[in-house]
Amino acid sequence: PTENAGCLIPKPAEGQSQPPTVDVLATASRAAASLTVPQPVMYVGPDPRNNKWNALAVGLPVWVWADDQAPQSTSVNEQGIQIDMTATRGEVSVDWGDGTTTVCSSMTPRPPNIEPMTKSPDCGHVYQQAGDYTITVTASWSVAWAALGQTGSVGLESSTGYGLRVGEFVSVVAV
């Protein structure tokens, strides 16, 4: 086969008048776009499972973080073309379920013995109303590909959700 303007042109078979062409750019981009990237592994702090109401309080700072995920590499053969791909996770977007979205370029795990009203330095939120919310974390991935001396990249996303109950708590002091 020979290369011509991004296409792989196989040698014509006997009796074949026009050789078929394969668009390397389109084939590699399609392969990269079909790659499955891992969903973010998400954590919420303080952990609402640590109280009998399984809820967090209105006005309490909520921290969200996701495990760092190493780049994912693979190779595939599409239409006779070897395509090498590496997916690297970038920013993480958090939809808090109340109309607020935060883009987090870094995410700090909540330390276990921190003062309860401490806000996350990079990826947190404070709910102003009681309710049941779904926090959706979406990781952006850049998939770099290389095939037949050509390169390119494709953006992908993966998401996961977390149901969170936020309540208004009133303390009662009995005398």
mmCIF file of C-alpha atoms in Angstrom:
data_model
loop_
_atom_site.group_PDB
_atom_site.id
_atom_site.type_symbol
_atom_site.label_atom_id
_atom_site.label_comp_id
_atom_site.label_asym_id
_atom_site.label_seq_id
_atom_site.Cartn_x
_atom_site.Cartn_y
_atom_site.Cartn_z
ATOM 1 C CA PRO A 1 0.000 0.000 0.000
ATOM 2 C CA THR A 2 1.040 3.593 -0.552
ATOM 3 C CA GLU A 3 0.003 6.813 1.171
ATOM 4 C CA ASN A 4 -1.588 9.712 -0.659
ATOM 5 C CA ALA A 5 -3.164 12.808 0.959
ATOM 6 C CA GLY A 6 -4.126 10.986 4.144
ATOM 7 C CA CYS A 7 -5.566 7.958 2.409
ATOM 8 C CA LEU A 8 -4.244 4.425 2.313
ATOM 9 C CA ILE A 9 -4.351 3.188 -1.264
ATOM 10 C CA PRO A 10 -3.864 -0.566 -1.591
ATOM 11 C CA LYS A 11 -2.171 -1.908 -4.701
ATOM 12 C CA PRO A 12 -4.876 -2.716 -7.230
ATOM 13 C CA ALA A 13 -5.726 -6.364 -7.676
ATOM 14 C CA GLU A 14 -5.563 -7.829 -11.138
ATOM 15 C CA GLY A 15 -8.620 -6.867 -13.085
ATOM 16 C CA GLN A 16 -9.555 -4.114 -10.652
ATOM 17 C CA SER A 17 -9.760 -0.714 -12.295
ATOM 18 C CA GLN A 18 -9.928 1.682 -9.326
ATOM 19 C CA PRO A 19 -8.371 0.861 -5.972
ATOM 20 C CA PRO A 20 -10.500 1.536 -2.871
ATOM 21 C CA THR A 21 -9.233 4.252 -0.551
ATOM 22 C CA VAL A 22 -9.354 4.474 3.217
ATOM 23 C CA ASP A 23 -9.489 7.903 4.813
ATOM 24 C CA VAL A 24 -6.955 7.595 7.665
ATOM 25 C CA LEU A 25 -8.139 10.751 9.430
ATOM 26 C CA ALA A 26 -11.797 9.704 9.413
ATOM 27 C CA THR A 27 -11.041 6.076 10.343
ATOM 28 C CA ALA A 28 -8.734 7.006 13.234
ATOM 29 C CA SER A 29 -11.086 9.726 14.507
ATOM 30 C CA ARG A 30 -14.016 7.289 14.420
ATOM 31 C CA ALA A 31 -11.979 4.661 16.311
ATOM 32 C CA ALA A 32 -10.908 7.223 18.936
ATOM 33 C CA ALA A 33 -14.488 8.479 19.355
ATOM 34 C CA SER A 34 -15.709 4.918 19.988
ATOM 35 C CA LEU A 35 -13.166 4.342 22.761
ATOM 36 C CA THR A 36 -14.734 3.667 26.167
ATOM 37 C CA VAL A 37 -13.143 5.743 28.930
ATOM 38 C CA PRO A 38 -13.696 4.967 32.620
ATOM 39 C CA GLN A 39 -16.383 6.721 34.630
ATOM 40 C CA PRO A 40 -15.114 8.961 37.412
ATOM 41 C CA VAL A 41 -15.021 7.339 40.860
ATOM 42 C CA MET A 42 -16.702 10.041 42.937
ATOM 43 C CA TYR A 43 -16.676 10.815 46.660
ATOM 44 C CA VAL A 44 -18.763 13.259 48.723
ATOM 45 C CA GLY A 45 -17.685 14.685 52.050
ATOM 46 C CA PRO A 46 -18.820 14.789 54.695
ATOM 47 C CA ASP A 47 -20.256 11.344 53.988
ATOM 48 C CA PRO A 48 -24.016 11.519 54.601
ATOM 49 C CA ARG A 49 -24.038 7.799 55.455
ATOM 50 C CA ASN A 50 -22.311 8.689 58.729
ATOM 51 C CA ASN A 51 -25.537 9.983 60.336
ATOM 52 C CA LYS A 52 -28.907 8.401 61.028
ATOM 53 C CA TRP A 53 -30.707 10.703 58.551
ATOM 54 C CA ASN A 54 -28.399 9.764 55.653
ATOM 55 C CA ALA A 55 -28.398 13.461 54.766
ATOM 56 C CA LEU A 56 -26.336 16.639 54.890
ATOM 57 C CA ALA A 57 -27.536 19.951 56.277
ATOM 58 C CA VAL A 58 -28.494 23.119 54.424
ATOM 59 C CA GLY A 59 -25.567 25.558 54.683
ATOM 60 C CA LEU A 60 -22.945 22.829 55.273
ATOM 61 C CA PRO A 61 -20.037 22.943 52.791
ATOM 62 C CA VAL A 62 -20.025 19.834 50.585
ATOM 63 C CA TRP A 63 -16.785 18.597 49.046
ATOM 64 C CA VAL A 64 -16.664 16.438 45.913
ATOM 65 C CA TRP A 65 -13.609 14.705 44.536
ATOM 66 C CA ALA A 66 -12.858 11.924 42.089
ATOM 67 C CA ASP A 67 -9.979 9.485 41.949
ATOM 68 C CA ASP A 68 -7.161 10.497 39.634
ATOM 69 C CA GLN A 69 -7.285 8.242 36.633
ATOM 70 C CA ALA A 70 -4.135 7.323 34.763
ATOM 71 C CA PRO A 71 -4.018 7.749 31.007
ATOM 72 C CA GLN A 72 -5.586 4.818 29.151
ATOM 73 C CA SER A 73 -3.703 3.462 26.105
ATOM 74 C CA THR A 74 -4.798 0.982 23.471
ATOM 75 C CA SER A 75 -4.193 0.010 19.858
ATOM 76 C CA VAL A 76 -6.769 -1.140 17.337
ATOM 77 C CA ASN A 77 -6.695 -2.269 13.746
ATOM 78 C CA GLU A 78 -9.400 -0.642 11.629
ATOM 79 C CA GLN A 79 -9.652 -1.325 7.901
ATOM 80 C CA GLY A 80 -6.061 -2.570 7.900
ATOM 81 C CA ILE A 81 -4.733 0.538 9.682
ATOM 82 C CA GLN A 82 -2.954 0.254 13.051
ATOM 83 C CA ILE A 83 -4.270 3.067 15.297
ATOM 84 C CA ASP A 84 -2.524 3.822 18.596
ATOM 85 C CA MET A 85 -4.598 5.834 21.085
ATOM 86 C CA THR A 86 -4.009 7.382 24.511
ATOM 87 C CA ALA A 87 -6.867 8.917 26.511
ATOM 88 C CA THR A 88 -5.910 11.474 29.187
ATOM 89 C CA ARG A 89 -8.432 12.852 31.684
ATOM 90 C CA GLY A 90 -8.658 16.616 31.964
ATOM 91 C CA GLU A 91 -11.086 18.857 33.824
ATOM 92 C CA VAL A 92 -14.034 17.557 35.771
ATOM 93 C CA SER A 93 -17.400 19.321 35.723
ATOM 94 C CA VAL A 94 -19.784 18.970 38.676
ATOM 95 C CA ASP A 95 -23.497 19.603 38.204
ATOM 96 C CA TRP A 96 -24.779 19.992 41.763
ATOM 97 C CA GLY A 97 -28.416 19.307 40.810
ATOM 98 C CA ASP A 98 -29.670 22.708 41.951
ATOM 99 C CA GLY A 99 -28.839 24.681 38.798
ATOM 100 C CA THR A 100 -25.206 25.246 39.815
ATOM 101 C CA THR A 101 -22.234 23.811 37.911
ATOM 102 C CA THR A 102 -18.551 23.947 38.884
ATOM 103 C CA VAL A 103 -15.579 23.135 36.639
ATOM 104 C CA CYS A 104 -12.779 21.637 38.719
ATOM 105 C CA SER A 105 -9.238 21.496 37.350
ATOM 106 C CA SER A 106 -8.158 19.943 40.665
ATOM 107 C CA MET A 107 -10.047 18.109 43.396
ATOM 108 C CA THR A 108 -8.945 17.878 47.026
ATOM 109 C CA PRO A 109 -10.249 14.991 49.162
ATOM 110 C CA ARG A 110 -11.935 16.171 52.377
ATOM 111 C CA PRO A 111 -9.709 15.409 55.382
ATOM 112 C CA PRO A 112 -11.496 13.266 58.002
ATOM 113 C CA ASN A 113 -10.974 15.550 61.042
ATOM 114 C CA ILE A 114 -11.439 18.974 59.476
ATOM 115 C CA GLU A 115 -13.668 21.675 61.011
ATOM 116 C CA PRO A 116 -17.188 20.979 59.635
ATOM 117 C CA MET A 117 -17.727 24.445 58.120
ATOM 118 C CA THR A 118 -14.476 24.406 56.112
ATOM 119 C CA LYS A 119 -15.129 24.904 52.400
ATOM 120 C CA SER A 120 -13.375 22.858 49.727
ATOM 121 C CA PRO A 121 -10.412 24.763 48.282
ATOM 122 C CA ASP A 122 -11.258 23.747 44.727
ATOM 123 C CA CYS A 123 -14.425 21.682 44.216
ATOM 124 C CA GLY A 124 -17.240 22.288 46.659
ATOM 125 C CA HIS A 125 -20.708 23.690 47.097
ATOM 126 C CA VAL A 126 -23.138 24.889 49.759
ATOM 127 C CA TYR A 127 -26.811 23.987 49.314
ATOM 128 C CA GLN A 128 -29.198 26.780 50.268
ATOM 129 C CA GLN A 129 -32.420 24.730 50.248
ATOM 130 C CA ALA A 130 -33.466 21.337 51.513
ATOM 131 C CA GLY A 131 -34.191 18.711 48.881
ATOM 132 C CA ASP A 132 -33.106 15.586 47.102
ATOM 133 C CA TYR A 133 -30.337 16.353 44.626
ATOM 134 C CA THR A 134 -28.402 14.339 42.063
ATOM 135 C CA ILE A 135 -24.769 15.395 41.795
ATOM 136 C CA THR A 136 -23.393 14.535 38.345
ATOM 137 C CA VAL A 137 -19.639 14.442 37.823
ATOM 138 C CA THR A 138 -18.492 14.539 34.185
ATOM 139 C CA ALA A 139 -14.850 13.935 33.294
ATOM 140 C CA SER A 140 -13.467 15.335 30.039
ATOM 141 C CA TRP A 141 -10.994 13.130 28.189
ATOM 142 C CA SER A 142 -8.666 13.945 25.310
ATOM 143 C CA VAL A 143 -7.917 10.945 23.104
ATOM 144 C CA ALA A 144 -4.708 11.409 21.098
ATOM 145 C CA TRP A 145 -4.344 9.021 18.172
ATOM 146 C CA ALA A 146 -1.573 8.172 15.710
ATOM 147 C CA ALA A 147 -1.879 6.158 12.482
ATOM 148 C CA LEU A 148 0.273 5.955 9.346
ATOM 149 C CA GLY A 149 2.301 9.020 10.349
ATOM 150 C CA GLN A 150 -0.774 11.134 11.029
ATOM 151 C CA THR A 151 -1.988 12.336 14.421
ATOM 152 C CA GLY A 152 -5.069 13.914 15.864
ATOM 153 C CA SER A 153 -7.252 14.067 18.940
ATOM 154 C CA VAL A 154 -10.872 13.577 19.867
ATOM 155 C CA GLY A 155 -12.679 14.754 22.997
ATOM 156 C CA LEU A 156 -14.768 12.309 25.026
ATOM 157 C CA GLU A 157 -16.708 12.502 28.295
ATOM 158 C CA SER A 158 -17.736 10.049 30.987
ATOM 159 C CA SER A 159 -20.149 10.692 33.850
ATOM 160 C CA THR A 160 -21.393 9.289 37.114
ATOM 161 C CA GLY A 161 -24.073 10.431 39.530
ATOM 162 C CA TYR A 162 -24.679 10.509 43.275
ATOM 163 C CA GLY A 163 -28.016 11.005 45.042
ATOM 164 C CA LEU A 164 -27.809 13.395 47.990
ATOM 165 C CA ARG A 165 -30.484 14.371 50.500
ATOM 166 C CA VAL A 166 -30.063 17.823 52.037
ATOM 167 C CA GLY A 167 -32.220 18.683 55.035
ATOM 168 C CA GLU A 168 -32.913 21.473 57.464
ATOM 169 C CA PHE A 169 -32.110 20.282 60.932
ATOM 170 C CA VAL A 170 -33.414 21.916 64.103
ATOM 171 C CA SER A 171 -31.930 21.113 67.437
ATOM 172 C CA VAL A 172 -34.165 20.816 70.464
ATOM 173 C CA VAL A 173 -32.738 21.250 73.940
ATOM 174 C CA ALA A 174 -34.694 19.513 76.671
ATOM 175 C CA VAL A 175 -34.389 20.981 80.162
#
